[in-house]
JSON list of C-alpha atoms in Angstrom, two decimals:
[
{"chain": "Y", "resi": 19, "resn": "UNK", "atom": "CA", "xyz": [-13.79, -20.91, -7.45]},
{"chain": "Y", "resi": 20, "resn": "UNK", "atom": "CA", "xyz": [-10.36, -21.82, -8.76]},
{"chain": "Y", "resi": 21, "resn": "UNK", "atom": "CA", "xyz": [-11.38, -21.98, -12.44]},
{"chain": "Y", "resi": 22, "resn": "UNK", "atom": "CA", "xyz": [-9.18, -21.59, -15.48]},
{"chain": "Y", "resi": 23, "resn": "UNK", "atom": "CA", "xyz": [-10.79, -18.25, -16.32]},
{"chain": "Y", "resi": 24, "resn": "UNK", "atom": "CA", "xyz": [-10.20, -16.91, -12.81]},
{"chain": "Y", "resi": 25, "resn": "UNK", "atom": "CA", "xyz": [-6.56, -18.05, -12.81]},
{"chain": "Y", "resi": 26, "resn": "UNK", "atom": "CA", "xyz": [-6.08, -16.39, -16.21]},
{"chain": "Y", "resi": 27, "resn": "UNK", "atom": "CA", "xyz": [-7.67, -13.08, -15.22]},
{"chain": "Y", "resi": 28, "resn": "UNK", "atom": "CA", "xyz": [-6.26, -12.85, -11.67]},
{"chain": "Y", "resi": 29, "resn": "UNK", "atom": "CA", "xyz": [-2.75, -11.53, -12.54]},
{"chain": "Y", "resi": 30, "resn": "UNK", "atom": "CA", "xyz": [-4.18, -8.80, -14.78]},
{"chain": "Y", "resi": 31, "resn": "UNK", "atom": "CA", "xyz": [-6.83, -7.86, -12.24]},
{"chain": "Y", "resi": 32, "resn": "UNK", "atom": "CA", "xyz": [-4.22, -7.80, -9.46]},
{"chain": "Y", "resi": 33, "resn": "UNK", "atom": "CA", "xyz": [-1.93, -5.50, -11.45]},
{"chain": "Y", "resi": 34, "resn": "UNK", "atom": "CA", "xyz": [-4.83, -3.21, -12.37]},
{"chain": "Y", "resi": 35, "resn": "UNK", "atom": "CA", "xyz": [-6.02, -3.03, -8.75]},
{"chain": "Y", "resi": 36, "resn": "UNK", "atom": "CA", "xyz": [-2.52, -2.23, -7.45]},
{"chain": "Y", "resi": 37, "resn": "UNK", "atom": "CA", "xyz": [-2.17, 0.51, -10.07]},
{"chain": "Y", "resi": 38, "resn": "UNK", "atom": "CA", "xyz": [-5.57, 1.89, -9.06]},
{"chain": "Y", "resi": 39, "resn": "UNK", "atom": "CA", "xyz": [-4.59, 1.75, -5.38]},
{"chain": "Y", "resi": 40, "resn": "UNK", "atom": "CA", "xyz": [-1.53, 3.89, -6.11]},
{"chain": "Y", "resi": 41, "resn": "UNK", "atom": "CA", "xyz": [-3.77, 6.34, -8.01]},
{"chain": "Y", "resi": 42, "resn": "UNK", "atom": "CA", "xyz": [-6.14, 6.53, -5.02]},
{"chain": "Y", "resi": 43, "resn": "UNK", "atom": "CA", "xyz": [-3.16, 7.00, -2.68]},
{"chain": "Y", "resi": 44, "resn": "UNK", "atom": "CA", "xyz": [-1.73, 9.86, -4.74]},
{"chain": "Y", "resi": 45, "resn": "UNK", "atom": "CA", "xyz": [-5.01, 11.69, -5.25]},
{"chain": "Y", "resi": 46, "resn": "UNK", "atom": "CA", "xyz": [-5.79, 11.27, -1.53]},
{"chain": "Y", "resi": 47, "resn": "UNK", "atom": "CA", "xyz": [-5.52, 14.14, 0.90]},
{"chain": "Y", "resi": 48, "resn": "UNK", "atom": "CA", "xyz": [-7.38, 16.81, -1.14]},
{"chain": "Y", "resi": 49, "resn": "UNK", "atom": "CA", "xyz": [-9.95, 14.48, -2.69]},
{"chain": "Y", "resi": 50, "resn": "UNK", "atom": "CA", "xyz": [-11.55, 11.22, -1.56]},
{"chain": "Y", "resi": 51, "resn": "UNK", "atom": "CA", "xyz": [-8.91, 8.54, -1.20]},
{"chain": "Y", "resi": 52, "resn": "UNK", "atom": "CA", "xyz": [-5.57, 8.42, 0.52]},
{"chain": "Y", "resi": 53, "resn": "UNK", "atom": "CA", "xyz": [-3.40, 5.86, 2.23]},
{"chain": "Y", "resi": 54, "resn": "UNK", "atom": "CA", "xyz": [-6.09, 3.87, 4.00]},
{"chain": "Y", "resi": 55, "resn": "UNK", "atom": "CA", "xyz": [-8.41, 3.31, 1.05]},
{"chain": "Y", "resi": 56, "resn": "UNK", "atom": "CA", "xyz": [-5.50, 2.74, -1.33]},
{"chain": "Y", "resi": 57, "resn": "UNK", "atom": "CA", "xyz": [-4.05, 0.19, 1.06]},
{"chain": "Y", "resi": 58, "resn": "UNK", "atom": "CA", "xyz": [-7.35, -1.68, 1.27]},
{"chain": "Y", "resi": 59, "resn": "UNK", "atom": "CA", "xyz": [-7.54, -1.85, -2.52]},
{"chain": "Y", "resi": 60, "resn": "UNK", "atom": "CA", "xyz": [-3.97, -3.20, -2.75]},
{"chain": "Y", "resi": 61, "resn": "UNK", "atom": "CA", "xyz": [-4.60, -5.76, 0.00]},
{"chain": "Y", "resi": 62, "resn": "UNK", "atom": "CA", "xyz": [-7.74, -6.88, -1.86]},
{"chain": "Y", "resi": 63, "resn": "UNK", "atom": "CA", "xyz": [-5.64, -7.34, -4.99]},
{"chain": "Y", "resi": 64, "resn": "UNK", "atom": "CA", "xyz": [-3.23, -9.60, -3.10]},
{"chain": "Y", "resi": 65, "resn": "UNK", "atom": "CA", "xyz": [-6.20, -11.53, -1.67]},
{"chain": "Y", "resi": 66, "resn": "UNK", "atom": "CA", "xyz": [-7.57, -12.15, -5.17]},
{"chain": "Y", "resi": 67, "resn": "UNK", "atom": "CA", "xyz": [-4.15, -13.32, -6.32]},
{"chain": "Y", "resi": 68, "resn": "UNK", "atom": "CA", "xyz": [-3.95, -15.58, -3.27]},
{"chain": "Y", "resi": 69, "resn": "UNK", "atom": "CA", "xyz": [-7.34, -17.12, -3.97]},
{"chain": "Y", "resi": 70, "resn": "UNK", "atom": "CA", "xyz": [-6.28, -17.87, -7.54]},
{"chain": "Y", "resi": 71, "resn": "UNK", "atom": "CA", "xyz": [-2.73, -19.13, -6.97]},
{"chain": "Y", "resi": 72, "resn": "UNK", "atom": "CA", "xyz": [-2.35, -19.82, -3.25]},
{"chain": "Y", "resi": 73, "resn": "UNK", "atom": "CA", "xyz": [-0.50, -18.24, -0.37]},
{"chain": "Y", "resi": 74, "resn": "UNK", "atom": "CA", "xyz": [2.97, -19.29, -1.53]},
{"chain": "Y", "resi": 75, "resn": "UNK", "atom": "CA", "xyz": [2.55, -17.41, -4.81]},
{"chain": "Y", "resi": 76, "resn": "UNK", "atom": "CA", "xyz": [1.58, -14.21, -2.98]},
{"chain": "Y", "resi": 77, "resn": "UNK", "atom": "CA", "xyz": [4.53, -14.53, -0.62]},
{"chain": "Y", "resi": 78, "resn": "UNK", "atom": "CA", "xyz": [6.86, -14.93, -3.62]},
{"chain": "Y", "resi": 79, "resn": "UNK", "atom": "CA", "xyz": [5.24, -11.93, -5.35]},
{"chain": "Y", "resi": 80, "resn": "UNK", "atom": "CA", "xyz": [5.65, -9.50, -2.44]},
{"chain": "Y", "resi": 81, "resn": "UNK", "atom": "CA", "xyz": [9.16, -10.81, -1.57]},
{"chain": "Y", "resi": 82, "resn": "UNK", "atom": "CA", "xyz": [9.21, -9.54, 2.05]},
{"chain": "Y", "resi": 83, "resn": "UNK", "atom": "CA", "xyz": [6.94, -10.56, 4.92]},
{"chain": "Y", "resi": 84, "resn": "UNK", "atom": "CA", "xyz": [3.75, -8.46, 5.03]},
{"chain": "Y", "resi": 85, "resn": "UNK", "atom": "CA", "xyz": [4.33, -7.47, 8.67]},
{"chain": "Y", "resi": 86, "resn": "UNK", "atom": "CA", "xyz": [7.72, -6.05, 7.64]},
{"chain": "Y", "resi": 87, "resn": "UNK", "atom": "CA", "xyz": [5.86, -3.87, 5.14]},
{"chain": "Y", "resi": 88, "resn": "UNK", "atom": "CA", "xyz": [3.51, -2.75, 7.92]},
{"chain": "Y", "resi": 89, "resn": "UNK", "atom": "CA", "xyz": [6.44, -2.02, 10.24]},
{"chain": "Y", "resi": 90, "resn": "UNK", "atom": "CA", "xyz": [8.21, 0.05, 7.58]},
{"chain": "Y", "resi": 91, "resn": "UNK", "atom": "CA", "xyz": [5.00, 1.98, 6.99]},
{"chain": "Y", "resi": 92, "resn": "UNK", "atom": "CA", "xyz": [4.56, 2.65, 10.70]},
{"chain": "Y", "resi": 93, "resn": "UNK", "atom": "CA", "xyz": [8.15, 3.87, 10.92]},
{"chain": "Y", "resi": 94, "resn": "UNK", "atom": "CA", "xyz": [7.62, 6.18, 7.92]},
{"chain": "Y", "resi": 95, "resn": "UNK", "atom": "CA", "xyz": [4.41, 7.59, 9.41]},
{"chain": "Y", "resi": 96, "resn": "UNK", "atom": "CA", "xyz": [6.06, 8.27, 12.78]},
{"chain": "Y", "resi": 97, "resn": "UNK", "atom": "CA", "xyz": [9.12, 9.87, 11.16]},
{"chain": "Y", "resi": 98, "resn": "UNK", "atom": "CA", "xyz": [6.80, 12.08, 9.09]},
{"chain": "Y", "resi": 99, "resn": "UNK", "atom": "CA", "xyz": [5.28, 13.39, 12.31]},
{"chain": "Y", "resi": 100, "resn": "UNK", "atom": "CA", "xyz": [8.62, 13.80, 14.07]},
{"chain": "Y", "resi": 101, "resn": "UNK", "atom": "CA", "xyz": [10.07, 15.92, 11.25]},
{"chain": "Y", "resi": 102, "resn": "UNK", "atom": "CA", "xyz": [7.77, 18.74, 12.31]},
{"chain": "Y", "resi": 103, "resn": "UNK", "atom": "CA", "xyz": [8.94, 18.48, 15.94]},
{"chain": "Y", "resi": 104, "resn": "UNK", "atom": "CA", "xyz": [12.56, 18.84, 14.86]},
{"chain": "Y", "resi": 105, "resn": "UNK", "atom": "CA", "xyz": [11.54, 21.83, 12.74]},
{"chain": "Y", "resi": 106, "resn": "UNK", "atom": "CA", "xyz": [10.17, 23.51, 15.87]},
{"chain": "Y", "resi": 107, "resn": "UNK", "atom": "CA", "xyz": [6.46, 23.30, 15.05]},
{"chain": "Y", "resi": 108, "resn": "UNK", "atom": "CA", "xyz": [3.73, 21.12, 16.64]},
{"chain": "Y", "resi": 109, "resn": "UNK", "atom": "CA", "xyz": [3.72, 17.35, 16.05]},
{"chain": "Y", "resi": 110, "resn": "UNK", "atom": "CA", "xyz": [2.16, 16.28, 12.71]},
{"chain": "Y", "resi": 111, "resn": "UNK", "atom": "CA", "xyz": [2.29, 19.78, 11.21]},
{"chain": "Y", "resi": 112, "resn": "UNK", "atom": "CA", "xyz": [2.64, 19.51, 7.44]},
{"chain": "Y", "resi": 113, "resn": "UNK", "atom": "CA", "xyz": [5.96, 20.75, 6.04]},
{"chain": "Y", "resi": 114, "resn": "UNK", "atom": "CA", "xyz": [6.91, 21.20, 2.40]},
{"chain": "Y", "resi": 115, "resn": "UNK", "atom": "CA", "xyz": [10.17, 21.28, 0.48]},
{"chain": "Y", "resi": 116, "resn": "UNK", "atom": "CA", "xyz": [10.56, 22.19, -3.19]},
{"chain": "Y", "resi": 117, "resn": "UNK", "atom": "CA", "xyz": [13.48, 20.32, -4.79]},
{"chain": "Y", "resi": 118, "resn": "UNK", "atom": "CA", "xyz": [14.22, 20.82, -8.46]},
{"chain": "Y", "resi": 119, "resn": "UNK", "atom": "CA", "xyz": [14.28, 17.62, -10.52]},
{"chain": "Y", "resi": 120, "resn": "UNK", "atom": "CA", "xyz": [15.38, 17.98, -14.14]},
{"chain": "Y", "resi": 121, "resn": "UNK", "atom": "CA", "xyz": [14.54, 21.68, -14.03]},
{"chain": "Y", "resi": 122, "resn": "UNK", "atom": "CA", "xyz": [11.03, 21.13, -12.64]},
{"chain": "Y", "resi": 123, "resn": "UNK", "atom": "CA", "xyz": [10.17, 22.23, -9.12]},
{"chain": "Y", "resi": 124, "resn": "UNK", "atom": "CA", "xyz": [8.47, 19.33, -7.30]},
{"chain": "Y", "resi": 125, "resn": "UNK", "atom": "CA", "xyz": [6.66, 20.04, -4.03]},
{"chain": "Y", "resi": 126, "resn": "UNK", "atom": "CA", "xyz": [7.17, 17.26, -1.45]},
{"chain": "Y", "resi": 127, "resn": "UNK", "atom": "CA", "xyz": [5.28, 17.20, 1.83]},
{"chain": "Y", "resi": 128, "resn": "UNK", "atom": "CA", "xyz": [5.39, 15.30, 5.08]},
{"chain": "Y", "resi": 129, "resn": "UNK", "atom": "CA", "xyz": [1.65, 14.86, 4.57]},
{"chain": "Y", "resi": 130, "resn": "UNK", "atom": "CA", "xyz": [2.34, 12.65, 1.55]},
{"chain": "Y", "resi": 131, "resn": "UNK", "atom": "CA", "xyz": [4.97, 10.60, 3.35]},
{"chain": "Y", "resi": 132, "resn": "UNK", "atom": "CA", "xyz": [2.47, 10.06, 6.19]},
{"chain": "Y", "resi": 133, "resn": "UNK", "atom": "CA", "xyz": [-0.14, 8.85, 3.67]},
{"chain": "Y", "resi": 134, "resn": "UNK", "atom": "CA", "xyz": [2.41, 6.47, 2.12]},
{"chain": "Y", "resi": 135, "resn": "UNK", "atom": "CA", "xyz": [3.17, 5.17, 5.63]},
{"chain": "Y", "resi": 136, "resn": "UNK", "atom": "CA", "xyz": [-0.52, 4.54, 6.29]},
{"chain": "Y", "resi": 137, "resn": "UNK", "atom": "CA", "xyz": [-0.78, 2.83, 2.90]},
{"chain": "Y", "resi": 138, "resn": "UNK", "atom": "CA", "xyz": [2.08, 0.47, 3.77]},
{"chain": "Y", "resi": 139, "resn": "UNK", "atom": "CA", "xyz": [0.66, -0.27, 7.24]},
{"chain": "Y", "resi": 140, "resn": "UNK", "atom": "CA", "xyz": [-2.74, -1.18, 5.80]},
{"chain": "Y", "resi": 141, "resn": "UNK", "atom": "CA", "xyz": [-1.29, -3.25, 2.94]},
{"chain": "Y", "resi": 142, "resn": "UNK", "atom": "CA", "xyz": [1.02, -5.13, 5.29]},
{"chain": "Y", "resi": 143, "resn": "UNK", "atom": "CA", "xyz": [-1.47, -5.75, 8.08]},
{"chain": "Y", "resi": 144, "resn": "UNK", "atom": "CA", "xyz": [-4.47, -6.72, 5.95]},
{"chain": "Y", "resi": 145, "resn": "UNK", "atom": "CA", "xyz": [-2.37, -8.88, 3.61]},
{"chain": "Y", "resi": 146, "resn": "UNK", "atom": "CA", "xyz": [-0.85, -10.64, 6.61]},
{"chain": "Y", "resi": 147, "resn": "UNK", "atom": "CA", "xyz": [-4.30, -11.35, 8.03]},
{"chain": "Y", "resi": 148, "resn": "UNK", "atom": "CA", "xyz": [-5.63, -12.54, 4.66]},
{"chain": "Y", "resi": 149, "resn": "UNK", "atom": "CA", "xyz": [-2.66, -14.84, 4.10]},
{"chain": "Y", "resi": 150, "resn": "UNK", "atom": "CA", "xyz": [-2.96, -16.29, 7.60]},
{"chain": "Y", "resi": 151, "resn": "UNK", "atom": "CA", "xyz": [-6.64, -17.02, 7.03]},
{"chain": "Y", "resi": 152, "resn": "UNK", "atom": "CA", "xyz": [-5.96, -18.56, 3.63]},
{"chain": "Y", "resi": 153, "resn": "UNK", "atom": "CA", "xyz": [-3.15, -20.75, 5.04]},
{"chain": "Y", "resi": 154, "resn": "UNK", "atom": "CA", "xyz": [-5.50, -21.98, 7.76]},
{"chain": "Y", "resi": 155, "resn": "UNK", "atom": "CA", "xyz": [-8.09, -22.82, 5.10]},
{"chain": "Y", "resi": 156, "resn": "UNK", "atom": "CA", "xyz": [-5.57, -24.81, 3.00]},
{"chain": "Y", "resi": 157, "resn": "UNK", "atom": "CA", "xyz": [-4.63, -27.10, 5.91]}
]
């Protein structure tokens, strides 16, 4: 399935899928979507890129090891839950802050940082699995 057309379309499709995965991540929590589904879409994009160009190209594209991405996501998700404990409310209670950026008040929540953590865990873990399977297939 490594045709010229597929190799030509794969980078554009990968970029579009990663952009869509970020959209799904950000619309998450209140509507269908969120970190898990967005992460699956992004991991699928890396899998398509890997099928077209090989495992080495994906590893160069993501720069860091996929399990490091998963570990960073897990750390972010845990810290998001612990923030509420340090604030004196039950674990995983959503907290909001409202910083002003360029004169615009932007609400930031621990709920969003938890979703980003889940996104990173899913992207890292599934991409790591996909790359390991693809490497085994190339041998």
